[in-house]
Structure formats: C-alpha cells, structure tokens
Coordinates of C-alpha atoms in Angstrom, one line a residue:
Chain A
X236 CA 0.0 0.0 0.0
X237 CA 1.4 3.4 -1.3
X238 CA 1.3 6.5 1.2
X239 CA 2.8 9.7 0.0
X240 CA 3.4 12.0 2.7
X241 CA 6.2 14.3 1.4
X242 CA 8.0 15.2 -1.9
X243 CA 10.4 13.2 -1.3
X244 CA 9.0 9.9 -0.8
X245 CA 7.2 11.3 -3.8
X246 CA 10.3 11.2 -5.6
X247 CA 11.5 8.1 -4.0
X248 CA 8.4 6.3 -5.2
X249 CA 8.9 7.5 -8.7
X250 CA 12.1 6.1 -8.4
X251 CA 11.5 3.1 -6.8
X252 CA 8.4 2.2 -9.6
X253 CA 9.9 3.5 -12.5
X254 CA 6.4 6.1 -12.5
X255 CA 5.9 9.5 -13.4
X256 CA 4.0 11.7 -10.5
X257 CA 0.9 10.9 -12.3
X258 CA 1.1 6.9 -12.6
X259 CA 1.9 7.3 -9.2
X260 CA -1.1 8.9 -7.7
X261 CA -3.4 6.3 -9.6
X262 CA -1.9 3.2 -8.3
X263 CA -2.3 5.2 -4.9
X264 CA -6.1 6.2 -5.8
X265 CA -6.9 2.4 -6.8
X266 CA -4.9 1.1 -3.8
X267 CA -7.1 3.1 -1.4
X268 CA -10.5 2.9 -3.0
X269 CA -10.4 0.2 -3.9
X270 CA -11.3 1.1 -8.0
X271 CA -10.0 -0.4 -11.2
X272 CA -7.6 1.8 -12.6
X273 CA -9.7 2.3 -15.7
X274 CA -12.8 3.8 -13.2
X275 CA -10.3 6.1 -11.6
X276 CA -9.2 7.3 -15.1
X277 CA -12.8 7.4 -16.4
X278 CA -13.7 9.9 -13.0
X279 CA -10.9 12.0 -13.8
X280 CA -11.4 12.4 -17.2
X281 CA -15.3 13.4 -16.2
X282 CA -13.5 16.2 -14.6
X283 CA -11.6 17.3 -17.9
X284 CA -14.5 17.1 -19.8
X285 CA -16.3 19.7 -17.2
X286 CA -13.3 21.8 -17.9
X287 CA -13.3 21.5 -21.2
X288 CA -17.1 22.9 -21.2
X289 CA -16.2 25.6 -18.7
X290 CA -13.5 26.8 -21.4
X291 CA -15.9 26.3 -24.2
X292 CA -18.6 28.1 -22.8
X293 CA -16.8 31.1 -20.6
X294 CA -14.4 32.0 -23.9
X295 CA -18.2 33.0 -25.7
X296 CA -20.0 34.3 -22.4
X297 CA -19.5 38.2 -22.1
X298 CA -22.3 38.3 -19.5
X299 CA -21.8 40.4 -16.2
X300 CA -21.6 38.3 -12.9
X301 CA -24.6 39.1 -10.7
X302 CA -22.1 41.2 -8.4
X303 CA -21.6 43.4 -11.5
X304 CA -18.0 43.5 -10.5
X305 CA -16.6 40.8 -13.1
X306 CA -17.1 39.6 -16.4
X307 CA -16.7 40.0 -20.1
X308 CA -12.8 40.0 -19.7
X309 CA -12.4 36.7 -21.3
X310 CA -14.2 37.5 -24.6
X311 CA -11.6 40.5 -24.6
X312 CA -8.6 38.5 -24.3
X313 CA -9.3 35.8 -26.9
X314 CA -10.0 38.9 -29.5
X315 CA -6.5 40.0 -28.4
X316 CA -4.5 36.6 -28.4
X317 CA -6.4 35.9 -32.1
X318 CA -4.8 38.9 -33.0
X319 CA -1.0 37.6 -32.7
X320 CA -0.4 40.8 -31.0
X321 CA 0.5 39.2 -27.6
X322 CA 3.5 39.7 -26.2
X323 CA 3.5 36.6 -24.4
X324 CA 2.3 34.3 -27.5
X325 CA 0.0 32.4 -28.0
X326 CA 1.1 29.3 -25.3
X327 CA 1.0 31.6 -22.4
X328 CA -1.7 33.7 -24.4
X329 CA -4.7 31.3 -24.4
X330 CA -3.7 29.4 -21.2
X331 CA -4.5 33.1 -20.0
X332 CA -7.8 33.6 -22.2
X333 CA -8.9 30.0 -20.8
X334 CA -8.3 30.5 -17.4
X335 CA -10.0 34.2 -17.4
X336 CA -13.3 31.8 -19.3
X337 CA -13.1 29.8 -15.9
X338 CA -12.8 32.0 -13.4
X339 CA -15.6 34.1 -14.9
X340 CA -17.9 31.3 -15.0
X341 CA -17.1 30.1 -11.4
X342 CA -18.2 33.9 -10.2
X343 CA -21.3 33.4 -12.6
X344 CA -22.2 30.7 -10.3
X345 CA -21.9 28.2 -13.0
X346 CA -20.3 24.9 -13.0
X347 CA -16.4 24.3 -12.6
X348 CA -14.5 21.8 -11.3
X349 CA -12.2 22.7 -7.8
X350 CA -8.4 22.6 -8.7
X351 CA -7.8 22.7 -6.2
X352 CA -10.5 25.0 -5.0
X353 CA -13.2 27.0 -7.0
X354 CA -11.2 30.4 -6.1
X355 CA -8.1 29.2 -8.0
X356 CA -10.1 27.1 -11.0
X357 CA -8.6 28.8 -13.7
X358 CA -5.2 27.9 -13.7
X359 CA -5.2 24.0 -14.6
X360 CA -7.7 23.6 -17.2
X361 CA -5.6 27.6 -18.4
X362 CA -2.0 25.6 -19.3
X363 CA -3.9 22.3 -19.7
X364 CA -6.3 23.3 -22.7
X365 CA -3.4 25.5 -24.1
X366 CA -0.7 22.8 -24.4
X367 CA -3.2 21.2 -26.1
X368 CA -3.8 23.2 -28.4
X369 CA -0.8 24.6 -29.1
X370 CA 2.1 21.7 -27.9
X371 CA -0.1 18.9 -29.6
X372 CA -0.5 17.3 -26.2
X373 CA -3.6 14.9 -26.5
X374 CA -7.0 14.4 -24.1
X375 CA -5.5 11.6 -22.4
X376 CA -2.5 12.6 -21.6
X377 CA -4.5 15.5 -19.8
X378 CA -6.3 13.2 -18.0
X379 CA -2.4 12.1 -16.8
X380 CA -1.8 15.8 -16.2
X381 CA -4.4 15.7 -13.4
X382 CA -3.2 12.8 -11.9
X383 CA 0.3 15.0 -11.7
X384 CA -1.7 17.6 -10.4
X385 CA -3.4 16.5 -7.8
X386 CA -0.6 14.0 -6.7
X387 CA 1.2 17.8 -5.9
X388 CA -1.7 19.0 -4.5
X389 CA -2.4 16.7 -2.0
X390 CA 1.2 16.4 -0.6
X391 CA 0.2 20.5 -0.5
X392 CA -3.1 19.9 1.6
X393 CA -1.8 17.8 3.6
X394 CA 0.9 19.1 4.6
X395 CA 0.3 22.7 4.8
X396 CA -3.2 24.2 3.7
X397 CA -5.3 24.7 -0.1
X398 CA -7.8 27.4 1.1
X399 CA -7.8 31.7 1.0
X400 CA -9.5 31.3 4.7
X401 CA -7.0 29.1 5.7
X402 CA -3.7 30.4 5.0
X403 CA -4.1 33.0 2.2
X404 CA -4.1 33.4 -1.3
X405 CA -0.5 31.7 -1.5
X406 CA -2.2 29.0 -0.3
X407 CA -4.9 29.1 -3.1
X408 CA -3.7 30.7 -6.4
X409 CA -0.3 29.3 -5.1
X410 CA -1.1 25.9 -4.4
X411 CA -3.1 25.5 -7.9
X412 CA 0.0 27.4 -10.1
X413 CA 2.5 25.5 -7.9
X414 CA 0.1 22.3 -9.2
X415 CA 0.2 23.5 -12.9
X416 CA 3.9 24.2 -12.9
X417 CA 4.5 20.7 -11.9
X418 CA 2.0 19.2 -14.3
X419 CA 3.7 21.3 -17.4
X420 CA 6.8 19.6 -16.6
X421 CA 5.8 16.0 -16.6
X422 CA 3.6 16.6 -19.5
X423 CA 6.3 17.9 -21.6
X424 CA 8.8 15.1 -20.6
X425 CA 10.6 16.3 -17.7
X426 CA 11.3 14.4 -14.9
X427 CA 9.5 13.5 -11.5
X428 CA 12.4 15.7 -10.2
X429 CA 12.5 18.5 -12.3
X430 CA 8.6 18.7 -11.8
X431 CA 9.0 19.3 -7.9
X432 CA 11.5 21.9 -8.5
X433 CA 8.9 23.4 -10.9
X434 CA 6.3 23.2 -8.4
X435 CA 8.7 24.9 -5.0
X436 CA 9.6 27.1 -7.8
X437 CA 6.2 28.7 -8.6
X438 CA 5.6 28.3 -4.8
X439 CA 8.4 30.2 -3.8
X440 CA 7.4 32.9 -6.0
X441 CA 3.9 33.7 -4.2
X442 CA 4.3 33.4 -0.7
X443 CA 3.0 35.7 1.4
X444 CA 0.1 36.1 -1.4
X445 CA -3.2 37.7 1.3
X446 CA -6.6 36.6 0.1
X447 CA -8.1 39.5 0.3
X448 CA -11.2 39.5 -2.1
X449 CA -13.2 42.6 -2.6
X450 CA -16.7 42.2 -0.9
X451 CA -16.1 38.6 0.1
X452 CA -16.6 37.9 -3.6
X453 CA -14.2 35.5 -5.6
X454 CA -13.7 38.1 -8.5
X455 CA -11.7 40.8 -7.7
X456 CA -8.4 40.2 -7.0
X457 CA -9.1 36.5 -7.6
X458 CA -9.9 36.1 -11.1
X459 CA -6.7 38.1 -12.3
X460 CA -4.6 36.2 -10.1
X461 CA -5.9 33.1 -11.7
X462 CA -4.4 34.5 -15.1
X463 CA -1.6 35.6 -14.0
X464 CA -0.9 31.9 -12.3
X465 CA -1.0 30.6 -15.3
X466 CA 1.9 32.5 -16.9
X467 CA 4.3 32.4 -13.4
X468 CA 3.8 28.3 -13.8
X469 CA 5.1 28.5 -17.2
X470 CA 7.6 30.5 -16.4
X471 CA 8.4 27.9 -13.6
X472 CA 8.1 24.9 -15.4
X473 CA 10.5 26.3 -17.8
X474 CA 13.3 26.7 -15.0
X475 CA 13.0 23.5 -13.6
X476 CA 13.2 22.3 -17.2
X477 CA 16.6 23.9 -18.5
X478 CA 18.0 22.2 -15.4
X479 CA 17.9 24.3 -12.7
X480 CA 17.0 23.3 -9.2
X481 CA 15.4 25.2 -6.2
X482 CA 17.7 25.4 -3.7
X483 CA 14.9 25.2 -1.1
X484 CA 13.4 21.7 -1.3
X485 CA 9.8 21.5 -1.9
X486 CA 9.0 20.0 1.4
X487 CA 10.4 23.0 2.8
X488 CA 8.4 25.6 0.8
X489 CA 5.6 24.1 1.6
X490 CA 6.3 24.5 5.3
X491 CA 7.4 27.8 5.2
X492 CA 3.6 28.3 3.0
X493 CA 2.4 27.0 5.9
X494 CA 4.3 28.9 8.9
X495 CA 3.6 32.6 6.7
X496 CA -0.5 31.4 6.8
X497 CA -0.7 30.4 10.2
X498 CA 1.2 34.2 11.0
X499 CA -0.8 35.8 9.0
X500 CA -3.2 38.2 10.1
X501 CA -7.1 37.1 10.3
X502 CA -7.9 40.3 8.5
X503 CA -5.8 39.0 5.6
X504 CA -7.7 35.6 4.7
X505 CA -10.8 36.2 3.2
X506 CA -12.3 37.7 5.4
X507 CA -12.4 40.3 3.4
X508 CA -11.3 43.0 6.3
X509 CA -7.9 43.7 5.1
X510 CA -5.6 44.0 1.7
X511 CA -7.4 45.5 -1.6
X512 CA -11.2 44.7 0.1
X513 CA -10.1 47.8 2.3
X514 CA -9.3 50.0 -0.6
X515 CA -11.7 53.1 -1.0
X516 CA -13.3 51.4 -4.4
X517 CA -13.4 48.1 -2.4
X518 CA -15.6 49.2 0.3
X519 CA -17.9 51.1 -2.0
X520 CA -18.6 47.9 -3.8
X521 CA -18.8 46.2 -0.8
X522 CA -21.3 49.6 0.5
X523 CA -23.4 49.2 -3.1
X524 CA -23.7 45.5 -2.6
X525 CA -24.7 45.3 1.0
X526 CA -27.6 47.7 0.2
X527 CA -28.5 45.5 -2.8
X528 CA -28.4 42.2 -0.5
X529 CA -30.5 43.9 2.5
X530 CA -33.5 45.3 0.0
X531 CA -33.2 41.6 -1.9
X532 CA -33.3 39.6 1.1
Chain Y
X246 CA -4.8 13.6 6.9
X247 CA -8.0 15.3 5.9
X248 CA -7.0 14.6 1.7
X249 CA -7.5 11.2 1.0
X250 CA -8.1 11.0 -2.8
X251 CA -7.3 12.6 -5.7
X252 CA -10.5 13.8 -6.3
X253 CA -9.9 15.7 -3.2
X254 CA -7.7 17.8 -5.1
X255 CA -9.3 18.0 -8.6
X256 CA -12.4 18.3 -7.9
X257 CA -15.7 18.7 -6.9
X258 CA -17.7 19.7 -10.1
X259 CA -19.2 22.0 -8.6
X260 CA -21.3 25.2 -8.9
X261 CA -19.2 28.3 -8.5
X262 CA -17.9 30.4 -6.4
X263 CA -15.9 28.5 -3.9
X264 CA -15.1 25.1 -2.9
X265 CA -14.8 26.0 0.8
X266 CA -17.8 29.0 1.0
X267 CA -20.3 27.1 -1.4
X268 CA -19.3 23.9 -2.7
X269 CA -18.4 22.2 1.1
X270 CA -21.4 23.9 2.8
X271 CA -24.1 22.2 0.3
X272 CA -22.5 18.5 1.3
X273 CA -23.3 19.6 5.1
X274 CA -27.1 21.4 4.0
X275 CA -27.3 17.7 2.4
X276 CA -26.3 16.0 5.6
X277 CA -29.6 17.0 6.8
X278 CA -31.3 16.2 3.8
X279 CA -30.4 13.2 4.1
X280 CA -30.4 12.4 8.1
X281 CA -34.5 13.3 7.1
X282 CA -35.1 11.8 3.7
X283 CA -37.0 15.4 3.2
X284 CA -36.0 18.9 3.4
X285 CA -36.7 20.7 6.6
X286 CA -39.9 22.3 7.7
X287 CA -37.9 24.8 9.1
X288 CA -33.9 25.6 9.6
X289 CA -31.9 28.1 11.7
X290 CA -28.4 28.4 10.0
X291 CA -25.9 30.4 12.3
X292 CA -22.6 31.3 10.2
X293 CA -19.3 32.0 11.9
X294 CA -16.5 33.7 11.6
X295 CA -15.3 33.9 8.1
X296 CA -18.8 32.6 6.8
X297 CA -20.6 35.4 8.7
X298 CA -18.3 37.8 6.9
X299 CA -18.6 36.9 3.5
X300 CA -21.3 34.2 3.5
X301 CA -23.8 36.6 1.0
X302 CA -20.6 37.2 -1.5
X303 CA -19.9 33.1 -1.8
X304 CA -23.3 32.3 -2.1
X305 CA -22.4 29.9 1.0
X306 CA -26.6 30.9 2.0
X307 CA -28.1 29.4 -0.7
X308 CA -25.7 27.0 -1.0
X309 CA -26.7 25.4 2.9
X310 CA -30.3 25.9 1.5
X311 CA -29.3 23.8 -1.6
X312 CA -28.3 21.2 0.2
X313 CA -31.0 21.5 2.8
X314 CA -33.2 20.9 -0.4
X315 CA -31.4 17.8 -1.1
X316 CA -29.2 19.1 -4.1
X317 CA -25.8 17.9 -5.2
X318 CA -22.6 20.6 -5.4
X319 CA -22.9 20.6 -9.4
X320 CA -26.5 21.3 -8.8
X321 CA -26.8 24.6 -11.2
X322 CA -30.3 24.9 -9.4
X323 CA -28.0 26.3 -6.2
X324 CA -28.2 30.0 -7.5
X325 CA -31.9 29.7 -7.1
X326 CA -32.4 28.4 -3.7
X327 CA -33.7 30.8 -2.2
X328 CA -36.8 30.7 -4.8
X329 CA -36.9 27.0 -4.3
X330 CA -36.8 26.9 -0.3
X331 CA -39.7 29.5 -0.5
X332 CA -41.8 27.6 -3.2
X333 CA -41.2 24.0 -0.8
X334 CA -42.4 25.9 2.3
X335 CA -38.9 25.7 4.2
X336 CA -38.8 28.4 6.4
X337 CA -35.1 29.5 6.5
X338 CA -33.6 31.9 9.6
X339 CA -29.8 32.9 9.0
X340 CA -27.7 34.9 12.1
X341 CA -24.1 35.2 12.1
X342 CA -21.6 35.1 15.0
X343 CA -17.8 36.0 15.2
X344 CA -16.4 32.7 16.7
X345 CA -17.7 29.4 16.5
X346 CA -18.2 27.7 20.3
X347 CA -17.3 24.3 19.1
X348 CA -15.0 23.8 16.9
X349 CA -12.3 25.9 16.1
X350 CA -12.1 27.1 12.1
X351 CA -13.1 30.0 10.3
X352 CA -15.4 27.9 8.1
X353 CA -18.2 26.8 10.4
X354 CA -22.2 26.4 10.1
X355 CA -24.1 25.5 13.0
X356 CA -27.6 24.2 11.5
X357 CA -31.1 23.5 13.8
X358 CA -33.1 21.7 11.6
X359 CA -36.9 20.5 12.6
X360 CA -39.0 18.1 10.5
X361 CA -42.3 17.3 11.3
X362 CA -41.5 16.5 15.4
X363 CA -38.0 15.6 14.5
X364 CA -35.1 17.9 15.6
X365 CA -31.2 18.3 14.7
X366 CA -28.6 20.7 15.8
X367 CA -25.7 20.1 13.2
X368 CA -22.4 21.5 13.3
X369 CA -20.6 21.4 10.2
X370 CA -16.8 22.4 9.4
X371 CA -15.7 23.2 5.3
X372 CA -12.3 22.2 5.3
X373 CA -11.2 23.6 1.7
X374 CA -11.4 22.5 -1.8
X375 CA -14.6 21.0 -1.5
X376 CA -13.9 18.8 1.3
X377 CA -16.2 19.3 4.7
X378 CA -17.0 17.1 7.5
X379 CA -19.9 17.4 10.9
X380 CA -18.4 18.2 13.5
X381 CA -21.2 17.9 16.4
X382 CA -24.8 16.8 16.2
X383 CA -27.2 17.5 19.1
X384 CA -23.9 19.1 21.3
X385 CA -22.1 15.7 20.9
X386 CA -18.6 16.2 19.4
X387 CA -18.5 13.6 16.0
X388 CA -16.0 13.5 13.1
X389 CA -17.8 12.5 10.2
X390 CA -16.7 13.0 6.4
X391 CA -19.3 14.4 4.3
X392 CA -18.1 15.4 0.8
X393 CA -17.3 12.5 -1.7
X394 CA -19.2 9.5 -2.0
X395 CA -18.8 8.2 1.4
X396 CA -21.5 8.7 3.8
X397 CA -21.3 5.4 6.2
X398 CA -24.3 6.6 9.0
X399 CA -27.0 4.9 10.1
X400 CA -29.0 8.4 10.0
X401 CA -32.2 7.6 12.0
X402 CA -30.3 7.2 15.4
X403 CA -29.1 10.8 15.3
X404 CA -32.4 12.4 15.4
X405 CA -33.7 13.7 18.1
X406 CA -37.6 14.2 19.0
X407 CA -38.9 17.6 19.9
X408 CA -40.9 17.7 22.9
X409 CA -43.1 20.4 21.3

C-alpha cells in the first residue's frame, strides 16, 4: 500500500516504480479505493471534460456576474490573443484567455471543477487546454496531467493548507500554479524531479500572497490572479526544465507556506477585512452590494 | 490527513464560487437532507467567523439551502435556492456570529433543523477544496466525512424528537 506523505518519498516512489508523478497517484487512488484503474481514469477524465465545457462556454459568455463587479474580460482576451499581438504568445496567451473563461464562470455561479478549490479554477484547465492546443498534447494525456496535479496537490493539503480562509491566497492561487507548474513539466517530458523543483519554484514565487477579495466575492483580485498563475507556472516549469533546481526543497516551501499562513493576520484571509477589500473602491462595492443584499433579502 | 483521494484535489464539479464557502457547505445542507429523507420544515443556520463575513458574496446561503433541499454541489439549481426553499415551504432563519463555540475554524455552520416532530442541531466544518466534515450533532462532538461518496451513518439514530 502506497502512502505519499512528502515530496520526497514522492520522488523516492517514482524512483523506486519507475512512474511518473501521475502513474503514481493512480496506483495510490486504486490502492485506497479500492477502483480499477480504468474507473479512476474514467472519473478524472469526467473532470476534464467539465473543464473542457467551462473553457468552451466562458471564452463566448461576455455576461456580467450578478455582483456586477466581473465579467466579459475573457471575450476580450481571446480577441486580443487571435490577433497575434500578444507579447506573451499564444502558449501563455490562451492558457490566459482559458483561465479568465473559468474563473468568470465560477463567479457566474456556473459549474467548474475545484483545482484545487473553485477560487483558484482557472489555472489548470488555463495551461492544460493551451498545451493542447498549441504543444499537440492529447485528451489523455490530460487526464495524466491531473493525476500529476493533484498528486502535488495533496502532498500540499496535507501538509500545509489549499484554502484563501486558511492560509491565504498563497495558499490558493499558489497551491493551484504550484500544481500547474508541476504538471507542465511531466507533460512535456521532464522528470518527477524537475517537476517538484517546478512546483517549489512557482511556490516560492507567491508566498506571502493575502486573500483579500473585494466584498467577500471570488472576483476581484481573484480572477486576475488566476491569469496571472497561469503565466508564473510556465515561467516555472520552464526553470525546472533547463536544469535548474530550487535550492529550497519543496518540502520545505511548503512548510514555510504554511508557517507565513498560520502568522498571517485574520484580517488577511478572506475575510475580506484587510488587503485590496479595504481599498476606497473596495468598500464602495462592498457599500453598493450590501444595500443590494439587505433590500433583496 | 484530511486529503484522502485525488479527487480531493481535482475536484468537486461544482457550482461556482468557492469550494470551501459554497461547494463544502451544500455536502453539510445535504447532511440533513439526508439524516430526514425530506427537506426541513424549518432551519436556523448560524454562520461563523469567516462565513458570517462573506457568507452573502460566496453564495455559502443558498448553497446550505441547496443542500438543505437535497441538491448535489454541481446542482446549477444552487443559485436559485432561495426561490426554491420558498416555493417547498422551508422556512429559512440565518444569524451570524464571530467565533464558533465548538469547533475551532473560520469555516463553520451551525444548522437546527426540525421536521415534522424531528429535531437536529448540526455543526458542520468546510475544510477547503470541497472537502467538509460534521463536526457535532445535538452538542455531541462527531467526526464524520461528508463530501465524496462516502456517507457510512446509520442516519435515524441521530435524530432527536422535539418535545413540542
């Protein structure tokens, strides 16, 4: 019976099996369920499909979310990325267009799939949908992606925390592009080890992250921090692929993700008392909403 | 450890906006659903902490309610509960309080739930992503997993009987 408590029996296991990250999480998954391997895939691939539909659909939906605070940003970027005019190409282009789509939707109150929470939905199927299109990486082998994925994500929930409430934004948006940095990696041939760099790489670079969402509303800063994962888990995975290493292991980062939410302030995890929800324009949202909620309900 | 499965991690499919303020809360609304086999006549939800400050933004109201009403987390009928609750005759009372007296995380619901002459007080915990668990029922401290597909309770003996 596989247990994975750390990155580095992580690696160790990879080692020992001769497995990528992702093979390695579904012998785990049918070890402790229970499952033929073929159901596990099957359920996973339920959850790229719901992806796939939340890209699909958000990329067309210009629509206001009920808050009146997001929405029709995604429409904007893939106009913009269609034009070749992006400075960033069209790689870290559309994995930015895609994950706007999602995040949009998730505020719309439409369904998404957690990755690991709703807050931070836009990053995975972001790089996922875009390597496929524009690296040739097939469905299936996205399917593998999310086995990477959430093989990184729960040694990250278990060892530290996943949620804004809990420990921050880093532990949200920085979980899920820590995630996606890793998954990039194996899905483009790099190695169990160069995947974990990838993933304390993109880790490293948003600790600290608040969650400090205007209104108590996943929109604002949350959905542009969902883009902008995207792009800092490219950046990431490419590091950890030309060889270079973090010279903080990944068990480590995660700690120290953990130590900086457990320090930080109440005000400044989503409870929506502190960071940009205090700004002048965020509390006259929050004013103009409150007054909507109180004659509504 | 409070992850067990991948699925955990990628996943639920799930109506929007958060996995910890809407989609976690609904598997605890549904806990009670379920422990009656009927939504509730009647259902005091008290939010704390974080919930009370943000529960209105997250939906995390009518996403108890959905649950109360016996929907699933990718139930896209969630961001119409309230219109449901009222159409089914649940009467719905919310209040909020800063700290939660039983159980200590910013994420908690304490729900008092009566059916015909059936009562439960409920406290439920969302623990992130998705993934919640009940914490007390009727002042008892439990530990019971509610999100995924494993709900193991023999529901009838945790009802208790209002004397009304």
């Amino acid at each position: 019976m596989i247990e994975i408590n750390s990155m580095h029996e992580l690696l160790q296991a990879c080692r020992r099996e001769k497995s990528t990250i992702g093979e390695i999480m579904l012998q785990m998954e049918g070890n402790k369920s229970g499952k033929e391997t073929s159901t596990i895939f099957d359920m996973m691939k339920e959850r790229l499909w719901t992806m796939k539909q939340s890209v699909e659909k958000g990329t067309k939906d210009d629509s206001i979310a009920p808050s009146g605070i997001s929405g029709g940003d995604s429409v904007k970027m893939v106009d913009y990325i269609n034009r070749g005019e992006a400075l960033s190409g069209h790689l870290i282009g559309d994995a930015m267009s895609y994950s706007l789509a999602v995040s949009e939707s998730n505020a719309r109150m439409d369904v998404i799939v957690a990755t690991p929470t709703a807050g931070a939905a836009g990053i995975l199927p972001g790089i996922l949908f875009s390597i496929h299109k524009n690296n040739n990486i097939p469905l299936n082998n996205l399917v593998m992606g999310l086995f990477t994925a959430s093989m990184l994500g729960y040694v990250i929930a278990n060892r530290s925390f996943i949620s804004g409430a809990a420990g921050g934004c880093q532990a949200e948006v920085g979980s899920a592009t820590a995630m996606a940095a890793g998954t990039i990696v194996e899905l483009n041939g790099g190695t169990p080890e160069q995947a974990v760099h990838a993933t304390a790489i993109a880790m490293k670079s948003l600790l600290g992250l608040v969650c400090d969402p205007v209104a108590g509303l996943v929109e604002v800063p949350c959905i542009k921090r969902n883009v902008i994962g995207t792009s800092i888990a490219f950046s990431a995975a490419d590091i950890a692929l030309a060889g270079i290493e973090s010279r903080i292991p990944c068990d480590e980062v995660i700690e120290t993700m953990y130590n900086i939410g457990k320090e930080m302030p109440g005000n400044l995890k989503e409870t929506a008392l502190g960071g940009l929800a205090m700004t002048k324009t965020g509390q006259e949202v929050k004013q103009k909403l409150f007054r909507r909620w109180c004659h509504n309900e | 450890m409070e992850f067990n499965s991948c699925f955990d991690i990628i996943g639920p499919i799930m109506v929007g906006p958060s996995s910890s303020h809407t989609a976690g809360v609904v598997s605890i609304g549904k806990f009670i659903y379920d422990l009656f086999e009927e939504h509730p006549d009647e259902a005091h939800i008290l939010f704390c902490d974080s919930f009370a400050e943000t529960y209105q933004g997250h939906g995390t109201d009518k996403a108890v309610i959905g649950g109360l009403m016996g929907m699933g987390t990718d139930d896209s009928r969630i961001k119409n509960a309230f219109e449901n609750a009222y159409k089914a005759g649940m009467k719905v009372i919310i209040n909020v309080t800063k700290k939660c007296d039983y159980y200590d995380h910013p994420n908690t619901v304490i729900i008092s739930a009566k059916y015909n002459y059936q009562f439960v007080k409920v406290g439920g915990v969302s623990l992130g992503g998705g993934v919640s668990k009940i914490f007390m029922i009727n002042e008892k401290m439990v530990d019971i997993p509610v999100s995924g597909d494993n709900n193991p309770l023999k529901r009838k003996d945790l009802i208790m009987y209002d004397r009304n």
